[in-house]
Amino acid sequence: MTTDRNENRPGYKETKIGWIPEEWEAVTVREKATKIGSGITPRGGKSVYLDEGIPFIRSQNVQAGYFEPKDLQYISNEQNDKMASSEVKPKDILYNITGASIGRACLFPTEIGTANVNQHVCIVRLKANECNPSFAVRVMNSDIAKKHLYENQAGGGREGLNFQNLGNYRIPLPPLPEQEKIAEVLGCWDEGIQTLEDLIEQKRLRKKGLMQQLLTGKKRLPGFSEDWKTVKLGTIASIPKKQKLESVEGKSLLTVKLHCLGIEKNENTRPKLSEKGRPYFKRMAGEFLIGRQNFHNGGFGIVPKSLDGLIASNAITTLKIDQTKVCKNFLLMTFSNPDYYKRVGHRMDGTGQKELSEKEILTLDIPYPPLEEQKAISAVLRTADEEIALLEAELDALRKQKKGLMQKLLTGEVRCPEFRTAV
């Protein structure tokens, strides 16, 4: 750890992990731990998992700073007794030591009760009177840990961390009262972030409910009572002929994201023309695009101005919308209703990777209110989207502020008032 802002500051000292306050220590995890070890996968693997029993924690349950109970597996009491050495206890830190999730750490949630871990999750049990687990787990999830991880992964593919490596990990350690205060301060930030995350989720659920009601005509906006129709997409939109590109040199690809997340630039793939490959076409801002292989996964969107002129292959279809008949955003929101796009999967065809043919696209049934009602529904749902976007921006800013503060608190650059040393 190198902290330039602390270098040669009065009241700070140089250690193997950088400059830290004089009252702090630079210690290894092993010095402050009573246990560093993982479990095993029971003989028989998944076949021994039960619908209920003793929770069996795997790496997907250990996220950076929180425990994810989704997909938690269970083992029998007998199997847990055989693995007594890896039974988890209150205040234990769970730390992923292999695979893509290496380095994620969280506190064991005591409300789960008795639990065990597999070989991909390491238990770090700290000396209670010397190290605060909530403080330590924050250090393990911080930027401070990244350099250590990179330098000490044990696997040939740099995807493993053994117990010795983890035990050798040096951390900055204030006196216990300051550890507890830092954990308390960051805990307040976590509560604020969690409150905002919960609010965003509530707004998303509300919008989902609005979509299901408004886009099916179950709920009508004030001032509209005319009956809806059902029309084929081909009566309100068409598929225009586009000119194939003779060269793609220097061109950038766009891609249609899944789950109704819109269009983005593909930064990882460069387009290439080949005799047997797909042709490419230029796409313009405002075009309505459908990824025919992933329509049933929410693969569609409208090209934003920022991506005007990028290209895509003929695996992506352009719809020309007749805006005298249909509101483009109403059509997008109709498609974006999971109840709509997920049920299109059975119409996909092909011998290799299945896709929705252009002919099939034009036969899709579209709920069709009068144009002015379409615009009104679109405006209501767009307002909901804008409200969520503002909250997400606020959440992103809050997370960045917390990350910056955490880095400063965990390195001693910023001290809580009661622990500042007069110089």
GROMACS .gro file of C-alpha atoms in nm:
model
  423
    1MET     CA    1   0.000   0.000   0.000
    2THR     CA    2   0.140   0.340  -0.095
    3THR     CA    3  -0.026   0.652   0.039
    4ASP     CA    4   0.162   0.955  -0.095
    5ARG     CA    5  -0.057   1.203   0.093
    6ASN     CA    6   0.068   1.061   0.424
    7GLU     CA    7   0.435   1.062   0.330
    8ASN     CA    8   0.651   1.255   0.581
    9ARG     CA    9   0.343   1.400   0.751
   10PRO     CA   10   0.400   1.480   1.121
   11GLY     CA   11   0.259   1.198   1.333
   12TYR     CA   12   0.298   0.935   1.057
   13LYS     CA   13   0.549   0.656   1.006
   14GLU     CA   14   0.671   0.453   0.710
   15THR     CA   15   0.588   0.081   0.712
   16LYS     CA   16   0.596  -0.210   0.465
   17ILE     CA   17   0.250  -0.107   0.348
   18GLY     CA   18   0.315   0.266   0.330
   19TRP     CA   19   0.281   0.566   0.559
   20ILE     CA   20   0.030   0.527   0.843
   21PRO     CA   21  -0.038   0.707   1.173
   22GLU     CA   22   0.222   0.637   1.443
   23GLU     CA   23  -0.037   0.472   1.673
   24TRP     CA   24  -0.131   0.222   1.399
   25GLU     CA   25   0.030  -0.110   1.319
   26ALA     CA   26   0.105  -0.282   0.989
   27VAL     CA   27   0.017  -0.642   1.070
   28THR     CA   28  -0.041  -0.966   0.882
   29VAL     CA   29  -0.381  -1.133   0.888
   30ARG     CA   30  -0.210  -1.436   1.047
   31GLU     CA   31  -0.094  -1.227   1.346
   32LYS     CA   32  -0.452  -1.128   1.426
   33ALA     CA   33  -0.636  -1.447   1.330
   34THR     CA   34  -0.717  -1.757   1.529
   35LYS     CA   35  -0.830  -1.944   1.217
   36ILE     CA   36  -0.766  -1.924   0.841
   37GLY     CA   37  -0.917  -2.218   0.655
   38SER     CA   38  -1.184  -2.340   0.416
   39GLY     CA   39  -1.413  -2.638   0.386
   40ILE     CA   40  -1.464  -2.903   0.120
   41THR     CA   41  -1.731  -3.003  -0.127
   42PRO     CA   42  -1.897  -3.314   0.018
   43ARG     CA   43  -1.843  -3.642  -0.166
   44GLY     CA   44  -2.120  -3.669  -0.421
   45GLY     CA   45  -2.121  -3.295  -0.497
   46LYS     CA   46  -2.459  -3.148  -0.583
   47SER     CA   47  -2.633  -3.482  -0.527
   48VAL     CA   48  -2.594  -3.444  -0.150
   49TYR     CA   49  -2.756  -3.100  -0.136
   50LEU     CA   50  -3.092  -3.084   0.040
   51ASP     CA   51  -3.393  -2.854   0.023
   52GLU     CA   52  -3.339  -2.768   0.389
   53GLY     CA   53  -3.086  -2.837   0.660
   54ILE     CA   54  -2.752  -2.676   0.745
   55PRO     CA   55  -2.674  -2.381   0.513
   56PHE     CA   56  -2.375  -2.459   0.289
   57ILE     CA   57  -2.201  -2.141   0.177
   58ARG     CA   58  -2.040  -2.117  -0.168
   59SER     CA   59  -1.850  -1.836  -0.340
   60GLN     CA   60  -2.162  -1.696  -0.509
   61ASN     CA   61  -2.306  -1.628  -0.164
   62VAL     CA   62  -2.006  -1.413  -0.070
   63GLN     CA   63  -2.031  -1.068  -0.228
   64ALA     CA   64  -1.813  -0.763  -0.169
   65GLY     CA   65  -1.940  -0.641   0.166
   66TYR     CA   66  -2.261  -0.838   0.190
   67PHE     CA   67  -2.393  -1.193   0.205
   68GLU     CA   68  -2.619  -1.307  -0.082
   69PRO     CA   69  -2.860  -1.581   0.039
   70LYS     CA   70  -2.990  -1.651  -0.313
   71ASP     CA   71  -2.898  -2.002  -0.431
   72LEU     CA   72  -2.786  -2.101  -0.082
   73GLN     CA   73  -2.753  -2.480  -0.063
   74TYR     CA   74  -2.808  -2.710   0.237
   75ILE     CA   75  -2.642  -3.020   0.377
   76SER     CA   76  -2.745  -3.269   0.644
   77ASN     CA   77  -2.649  -3.249   1.010
   78GLU     CA   78  -2.444  -3.566   0.963
   79GLN     CA   79  -2.247  -3.410   0.678
   80ASN     CA   80  -2.194  -3.093   0.880
   81ASP     CA   81  -2.057  -3.301   1.171
   82LYS     CA   82  -1.802  -3.455   0.933
   83MET     CA   83  -1.694  -3.101   0.839
   84ALA     CA   84  -1.682  -2.963   1.193
   85SER     CA   85  -1.351  -2.785   1.133
   86SER     CA   86  -1.512  -2.556   0.872
   87GLU     CA   87  -1.828  -2.472   1.062
   88VAL     CA   88  -1.880  -2.095   1.059
   89LYS     CA   89  -1.913  -1.894   1.379
   90PRO     CA   90  -2.054  -1.547   1.455
   91LYS     CA   91  -1.823  -1.258   1.349
   92ASP     CA   92  -1.629  -1.480   1.106
   93ILE     CA   93  -1.517  -1.320   0.782
   94LEU     CA   94  -1.595  -1.518   0.465
   95TYR     CA   95  -1.336  -1.466   0.191
   96ASN     CA   96  -1.340  -1.606  -0.164
   97ILE     CA   97  -1.003  -1.758  -0.253
   98THR     CA   98  -1.052  -1.899  -0.605
   99GLY     CA   99  -1.204  -1.817  -0.941
  100ALA     CA  100  -1.346  -1.497  -1.084
  101SER     CA  101  -1.485  -1.389  -0.745
  102ILE     CA  102  -1.149  -1.408  -0.568
  103GLY     CA  103  -1.102  -1.136  -0.309
  104ARG     CA  104  -1.467  -1.079  -0.224
  105ALA     CA  105  -1.529  -1.071   0.149
  106CYS     CA  106  -1.827  -1.034   0.380
  107LEU     CA  107  -1.923  -1.093   0.741
  108PHE     CA  108  -2.109  -1.413   0.820
  109PRO     CA  109  -2.472  -1.317   0.895
  110THR     CA  110  -2.537  -1.460   1.239
  111GLU     CA  111  -2.914  -1.485   1.179
  112ILE     CA  112  -2.845  -1.786   0.955
  113GLY     CA  113  -2.737  -1.990   1.256
  114THR     CA  114  -2.516  -2.293   1.207
  115ALA     CA  115  -2.350  -2.305   0.862
  116ASN     CA  116  -2.054  -2.450   0.673
  117VAL     CA  117  -1.844  -2.355   0.369
  118ASN     CA  118  -1.696  -2.525   0.064
  119GLN     CA  119  -1.333  -2.520  -0.051
  120HIS     CA  120  -1.370  -2.193  -0.243
  121VAL     CA  121  -1.461  -1.992   0.068
  122CYS     CA  122  -1.208  -1.923   0.341
  123ILE     CA  123  -1.302  -1.852   0.701
  124VAL     CA  124  -1.098  -1.577   0.868
  125ARG     CA  125  -1.161  -1.574   1.244
  126LEU     CA  126  -0.998  -1.279   1.421
  127LYS     CA  127  -0.883  -1.223   1.779
  128ALA     CA  128  -1.185  -1.055   1.935
  129ASN     CA  129  -0.994  -0.819   2.165
  130GLU     CA  130  -0.755  -0.699   1.894
  131CYS     CA  131  -0.935  -0.672   1.563
  132ASN     CA  132  -1.286  -0.558   1.470
  133PRO     CA  133  -1.427  -0.786   1.196
  134SER     CA  134  -1.637  -0.508   1.042
  135PHE     CA  135  -1.325  -0.293   1.005
  136ALA     CA  136  -1.117  -0.582   0.869
  137VAL     CA  137  -1.373  -0.686   0.609
  138ARG     CA  138  -1.376  -0.331   0.475
  139VAL     CA  139  -0.999  -0.339   0.435
  140MET     CA  140  -1.028  -0.672   0.252
  141ASN     CA  141  -1.279  -0.527   0.006
  142SER     CA  142  -1.093  -0.199  -0.047
  143ASP     CA  143  -0.848  -0.085  -0.312
  144ILE     CA  144  -0.578  -0.149  -0.055
  145ALA     CA  145  -0.628  -0.523  -0.108
  146LYS     CA  146  -0.601  -0.527  -0.488
  147LYS     CA  147  -0.222  -0.501  -0.514
  148HIS     CA  148  -0.176  -0.776  -0.258
  149LEU     CA  149  -0.418  -1.001  -0.444
  150TYR     CA  150  -0.247  -0.948  -0.776
  151GLU     CA  151   0.098  -1.020  -0.635
  152ASN     CA  152   0.002  -1.325  -0.431
  153GLN     CA  153  -0.243  -1.534  -0.634
  154ALA     CA  154  -0.117  -1.890  -0.634
  155GLY     CA  155  -0.272  -2.048  -0.943
  156GLY     CA  156  -0.089  -2.061  -1.276
  157GLY     CA  157  -0.382  -1.875  -1.429
  158ARG     CA  158  -0.370  -1.624  -1.141
  159GLU     CA  159  -0.703  -1.746  -1.006
  160GLY     CA  160  -0.611  -1.883  -0.665
  161LEU     CA  161  -0.506  -1.757  -0.324
  162ASN     CA  162  -0.383  -2.010  -0.068
  163PHE     CA  163  -0.403  -1.985   0.310
  164GLN     CA  164  -0.037  -1.886   0.340
  165ASN     CA  165  -0.083  -1.601   0.092
  166LEU     CA  166  -0.390  -1.479   0.276
  167GLY     CA  167  -0.219  -1.508   0.611
  168ASN     CA  168   0.074  -1.300   0.484
  169TYR     CA  169  -0.159  -1.020   0.376
  170ARG     CA  170  -0.057  -0.705   0.565
  171ILE     CA  171  -0.327  -0.462   0.673
  172PRO     CA  172  -0.319  -0.120   0.842
  173LEU     CA  173  -0.456  -0.164   1.192
  174PRO     CA  174  -0.552   0.123   1.424
  175PRO     CA  175  -0.613   0.064   1.796
  176LEU     CA  176  -0.940  -0.124   1.853
  177PRO     CA  177  -1.151   0.183   1.954
  178GLU     CA  178  -1.054   0.359   1.630
  179GLN     CA  179  -1.129   0.046   1.427
  180GLU     CA  180  -1.475   0.038   1.580
  181LYS     CA  181  -1.534   0.408   1.509
  182ILE     CA  182  -1.426   0.377   1.145
  183ALA     CA  183  -1.657   0.076   1.104
  184GLU     CA  184  -1.941   0.277   1.263
  185VAL     CA  185  -1.890   0.576   1.031
  186LEU     CA  186  -1.879   0.360   0.718
  187GLY     CA  187  -2.178   0.166   0.848
  188CYS     CA  188  -2.380   0.490   0.847
  189TRP     CA  189  -2.287   0.541   0.482
  190ASP     CA  190  -2.390   0.184   0.407
  191GLU     CA  191  -2.729   0.245   0.567
  192GLY     CA  192  -2.781   0.554   0.350
  193ILE     CA  193  -2.683   0.362   0.038
  194GLN     CA  194  -2.911   0.073   0.132
  195THR     CA  195  -3.203   0.310   0.190
  196LEU     CA  196  -3.153   0.461  -0.157
  197GLU     CA  197  -3.117   0.116  -0.316
  198ASP     CA  198  -3.445   0.011  -0.153
  199LEU     CA  199  -3.616   0.325  -0.282
  200ILE     CA  200  -3.492   0.259  -0.636
  201GLU     CA  201  -3.617  -0.098  -0.618
  202GLN     CA  202  -3.958   0.027  -0.503
  203LYS     CA  203  -3.968   0.271  -0.797
  204ARG     CA  204  -3.874  -0.007  -1.039
  205LEU     CA  205  -4.147  -0.232  -0.906
  206ARG     CA  206  -4.396   0.053  -0.929
  207LYS     CA  207  -4.293   0.118  -1.290
  208LYS     CA  208  -4.321  -0.253  -1.370
  209GLY     CA  209  -4.672  -0.255  -1.227
  210LEU     CA  210  -4.760   0.057  -1.427
  211MET     CA  211  -4.630  -0.106  -1.746
  212GLN     CA  212  -4.836  -0.418  -1.690
  213GLN     CA  213  -5.148  -0.209  -1.629
  214LEU     CA  214  -5.106   0.073  -1.882
  215LEU     CA  215  -4.961  -0.126  -2.173
  216THR     CA  216  -5.242  -0.381  -2.165
  217GLY     CA  217  -5.530  -0.141  -2.117
  218LYS     CA  218  -5.616  -0.278  -1.772
  219LYS     CA  219  -5.566   0.073  -1.635
  220ARG     CA  220  -5.669   0.375  -1.843
  221LEU     CA  221  -5.539   0.728  -1.808
  222PRO     CA  222  -5.796   1.004  -1.746
  223GLY     CA  223  -5.959   1.129  -2.066
  224PHE     CA  224  -5.928   0.808  -2.265
  225SER     CA  225  -6.207   0.554  -2.310
  226GLU     CA  226  -6.195   0.446  -2.675
  227ASP     CA  227  -6.156   0.072  -2.726
  228TRP     CA  228  -5.814  -0.066  -2.810
  229LYS     CA  229  -5.736  -0.282  -3.111
  230THR     CA  230  -5.474  -0.549  -3.172
  231VAL     CA  231  -5.274  -0.501  -3.492
  232LYS     CA  232  -4.986  -0.678  -3.663
  233LEU     CA  233  -4.654  -0.498  -3.636
  234GLY     CA  234  -4.632  -0.497  -4.017
  235THR     CA  235  -4.929  -0.257  -4.036
  236ILE     CA  236  -4.753   0.014  -3.835
  237ALA     CA  237  -4.388  -0.052  -3.921
  238SER     CA  238  -4.177  -0.191  -4.204
  239ILE     CA  239  -3.829  -0.329  -4.257
  240PRO     CA  240  -3.643  -0.098  -4.497
  241LYS     CA  241  -3.385  -0.215  -4.747
  242LYS     CA  242  -3.037  -0.097  -4.651
  243GLN     CA  243  -2.719  -0.067  -4.854
  244LYS     CA  244  -2.448  -0.318  -4.765
  245LEU     CA  245  -2.114  -0.168  -4.674
  246GLU     CA  246  -1.832  -0.250  -4.916
  247SER     CA  247  -1.572  -0.175  -4.648
  248VAL     CA  248  -1.580  -0.175  -4.268
  249GLU     CA  249  -1.226  -0.048  -4.215
  250GLY     CA  250  -1.215   0.204  -3.933
  251LYS     CA  251  -1.581   0.147  -3.849
  252SER     CA  252  -1.716   0.085  -3.500
  253LEU     CA  253  -1.980  -0.171  -3.410
  254LEU     CA  254  -2.285  -0.112  -3.203
  255THR     CA  255  -2.457  -0.387  -3.009
  256VAL     CA  256  -2.807  -0.439  -2.874
  257LYS     CA  257  -2.789  -0.509  -2.501
  258LEU     CA  258  -3.012  -0.766  -2.335
  259HIS     CA  259  -3.282  -0.707  -2.073
  260CYS     CA  260  -3.410  -0.386  -2.237
  261LEU     CA  261  -3.089  -0.196  -2.159
  262GLY     CA  262  -3.071  -0.033  -2.500
  263ILE     CA  263  -2.791   0.017  -2.753
  264GLU     CA  264  -2.419   0.062  -2.685
  265LYS     CA  265  -2.088   0.076  -2.869
  266ASN     CA  266  -1.905  -0.257  -2.888
  267GLU     CA  267  -1.556  -0.178  -2.760
  268ASN     CA  268  -1.426  -0.535  -2.779
  269THR     CA  269  -1.495  -0.651  -3.135
  270ARG     CA  270  -1.375  -0.509  -3.466
  271PRO     CA  271  -1.594  -0.576  -3.771
  272LYS     CA  272  -1.454  -0.792  -4.051
  273LEU     CA  273  -1.596  -0.867  -4.393
  274SER     CA  274  -1.565  -1.221  -4.528
  275GLU     CA  275  -1.713  -1.415  -4.817
  276LYS     CA  276  -1.932  -1.628  -4.593
  277GLY     CA  277  -1.982  -1.378  -4.314
  278ARG     CA  278  -2.276  -1.150  -4.248
  279PRO     CA  279  -2.300  -0.816  -4.428
  280TYR     CA  280  -2.285  -0.489  -4.234
  281PHE     CA  281  -2.506  -0.180  -4.252
  282LYS     CA  282  -2.477   0.173  -4.118
  283ARG     CA  283  -2.728   0.256  -3.842
  284MET     CA  284  -2.855   0.604  -3.774
  285ALA     CA  285  -2.973   0.785  -3.460
  286GLY     CA  286  -3.339   0.720  -3.389
  287GLU     CA  287  -3.353   0.384  -3.567
  288PHE     CA  288  -3.547   0.112  -3.385
  289LEU     CA  289  -3.326  -0.198  -3.370
  290ILE     CA  290  -3.413  -0.560  -3.292
  291GLY     CA  291  -3.152  -0.826  -3.216
  292ARG     CA  292  -3.329  -1.119  -3.378
  293GLN     CA  293  -3.139  -1.382  -3.177
  294ASN     CA  294  -3.226  -1.215  -2.847
  295PHE     CA  295  -3.564  -1.049  -2.884
  296HIS     CA  296  -3.699  -1.289  -2.620
  297ASN     CA  297  -3.422  -1.167  -2.385
  298GLY     CA  298  -3.510  -0.799  -2.424
  299GLY     CA  299  -3.266  -0.740  -2.712
  300PHE     CA  300  -3.400  -0.424  -2.875
  301GLY     CA  301  -3.369  -0.047  -2.846
  302ILE     CA  302  -3.349   0.292  -3.019
  303VAL     CA  303  -3.011   0.418  -3.144
  304PRO     CA  304  -2.909   0.728  -2.941
  305LYS     CA  305  -2.758   1.035  -3.105
  306SER     CA  306  -2.418   0.951  -2.959
  307LEU     CA  307  -2.403   0.629  -3.167
  308ASP     CA  308  -2.519   0.779  -3.496
  309GLY     CA  309  -2.344   0.619  -3.794
  310LEU     CA  310  -2.208   0.310  -3.618
  311ILE     CA  311  -2.258  -0.022  -3.794
  312ALA     CA  312  -2.413  -0.360  -3.721
  313SER     CA  313  -2.456  -0.687  -3.909
  314ASN     CA  314  -2.781  -0.813  -4.055
  315ALA     CA  315  -2.836  -1.014  -3.735
  316ILE     CA  316  -2.984  -0.684  -3.616
  317THR     CA  317  -3.297  -0.565  -3.794
  318THR     CA  318  -3.401  -0.203  -3.839
  319LEU     CA  319  -3.770  -0.120  -3.804
  320LYS     CA  320  -3.905   0.183  -3.986
  321ILE     CA  321  -4.184   0.313  -3.766
  322ASP     CA  322  -4.485   0.490  -3.920
  323GLN     CA  323  -4.511   0.767  -3.661
  324THR     CA  324  -4.846   0.880  -3.800
  325LYS     CA  325  -4.981   0.552  -3.664
  326VAL     CA  326  -4.771   0.463  -3.362
  327CYS     CA  327  -4.559   0.640  -3.101
  328LYS     CA  328  -4.206   0.499  -3.120
  329ASN     CA  329  -4.155   0.507  -2.743
  330PHE     CA  330  -4.492   0.339  -2.684
  331LEU     CA  331  -4.381   0.055  -2.912
  332LEU     CA  332  -4.047   0.031  -2.731
  333MET     CA  333  -4.223   0.015  -2.394
  334THR     CA  334  -4.468  -0.246  -2.524
  335PHE     CA  335  -4.174  -0.461  -2.629
  336SER     CA  336  -4.001  -0.389  -2.294
  337ASN     CA  337  -4.281  -0.548  -2.092
  338PRO     CA  338  -4.135  -0.887  -1.985
  339ASP     CA  339  -4.479  -1.042  -2.023
  340TYR     CA  340  -4.456  -0.950  -2.391
  341TYR     CA  341  -4.100  -1.018  -2.504
  342LYS     CA  342  -4.044  -1.343  -2.311
  343ARG     CA  343  -4.334  -1.520  -2.476
  344VAL     CA  344  -4.190  -1.459  -2.825
  345GLY     CA  345  -3.921  -1.725  -2.773
  346HIS     CA  346  -4.132  -2.008  -2.914
  347ARG     CA  347  -4.150  -1.826  -3.249
  348MET     CA  348  -3.774  -1.834  -3.300
  349ASP     CA  349  -3.639  -2.076  -3.560
  350GLY     CA  350  -3.316  -2.199  -3.720
  351THR     CA  351  -3.088  -2.502  -3.736
  352GLY     CA  352  -2.798  -2.333  -3.555
  353GLN     CA  353  -2.845  -2.038  -3.323
  354LYS     CA  354  -3.215  -1.969  -3.335
  355GLU     CA  355  -3.347  -1.628  -3.426
  356LEU     CA  356  -3.669  -1.447  -3.493
  357SER     CA  357  -3.707  -1.407  -3.869
  358GLU     CA  358  -3.791  -1.069  -4.017
  359LYS     CA  359  -4.111  -1.220  -4.154
  360GLU     CA  360  -4.210  -1.331  -3.802
  361ILE     CA  361  -4.124  -0.991  -3.658
  362LEU     CA  362  -4.381  -0.823  -3.881
  363THR     CA  363  -4.652  -1.068  -3.767
  364LEU     CA  364  -4.613  -0.985  -3.396
  365ASP     CA  365  -4.939  -0.875  -3.233
  366ILE     CA  366  -4.929  -0.523  -3.090
  367PRO     CA  367  -5.188  -0.380  -2.846
  368TYR     CA  368  -5.302  -0.064  -3.018
  369PRO     CA  369  -5.471   0.227  -2.841
  370PRO     CA  370  -5.537   0.556  -3.020
  371LEU     CA  371  -5.218   0.753  -3.099
  372GLU     CA  372  -5.281   1.026  -2.840
  373GLU     CA  373  -5.328   0.765  -2.568
  374GLN     CA  374  -5.005   0.598  -2.679
  375LYS     CA  375  -4.825   0.930  -2.635
  376ALA     CA  376  -4.981   0.986  -2.292
  377ILE     CA  377  -4.883   0.636  -2.172
  378SER     CA  378  -4.533   0.686  -2.308
  379ALA     CA  379  -4.502   1.017  -2.119
  380VAL     CA  380  -4.608   0.860  -1.788
  381LEU     CA  381  -4.361   0.574  -1.820
  382ARG     CA  382  -4.085   0.805  -1.943
  383THR     CA  383  -4.135   1.020  -1.632
  384ALA     CA  384  -4.096   0.705  -1.419
  385ASP     CA  385  -3.774   0.622  -1.605
  386GLU     CA  386  -3.637   0.973  -1.551
  387GLU     CA  387  -3.715   0.956  -1.179
  388ILE     CA  388  -3.531   0.624  -1.150
  389ALA     CA  389  -3.237   0.760  -1.352
  390LEU     CA  390  -3.203   1.058  -1.116
  391LEU     CA  391  -3.204   0.830  -0.812
  392GLU     CA  392  -2.947   0.599  -0.976
  393ALA     CA  393  -2.721   0.899  -1.043
  394GLU     CA  394  -2.757   1.000  -0.678
  395LEU     CA  395  -2.674   0.644  -0.572
  396ASP     CA  396  -2.366   0.636  -0.796
  397ALA     CA  397  -2.244   0.964  -0.647
  398LEU     CA  398  -2.305   0.837  -0.293
  399ARG     CA  399  -2.110   0.517  -0.362
  400LYS     CA  400  -1.817   0.714  -0.504
  401GLN     CA  401  -1.814   0.949  -0.205
  402LYS     CA  402  -1.818   0.655   0.034
  403LYS     CA  403  -1.538   0.482  -0.157
  404GLY     CA  404  -1.322   0.794  -0.141
  405LEU     CA  405  -1.388   0.842   0.229
  406MET     CA  406  -1.326   0.474   0.302
  407GLN     CA  407  -0.986   0.486   0.129
  408LYS     CA  408  -0.887   0.785   0.340
  409LEU     CA  409  -1.016   0.640   0.668
  410LEU     CA  410  -0.856   0.299   0.613
  411THR     CA  411  -0.515   0.451   0.543
  412GLY     CA  412  -0.529   0.711   0.821
  413GLU     CA  413  -0.521   1.004   0.579
  414VAL     CA  414  -0.840   1.123   0.745
  415ARG     CA  415  -0.895   1.056   1.116
  416CYS     CA  416  -1.216   1.064   1.315
  417PRO     CA  417  -1.204   1.378   1.538
  418GLU     CA  418  -1.155   1.196   1.868
  419PHE     CA  419  -0.845   1.017   1.734
  420ARG     CA  420  -0.667   1.309   1.572
  421THR     CA  421  -0.324   1.378   1.719
  422ALA     CA  422  -0.229   1.739   1.787
  423VAL     CA  423   0.092   1.832   1.602
   0.00000   0.00000   0.00000
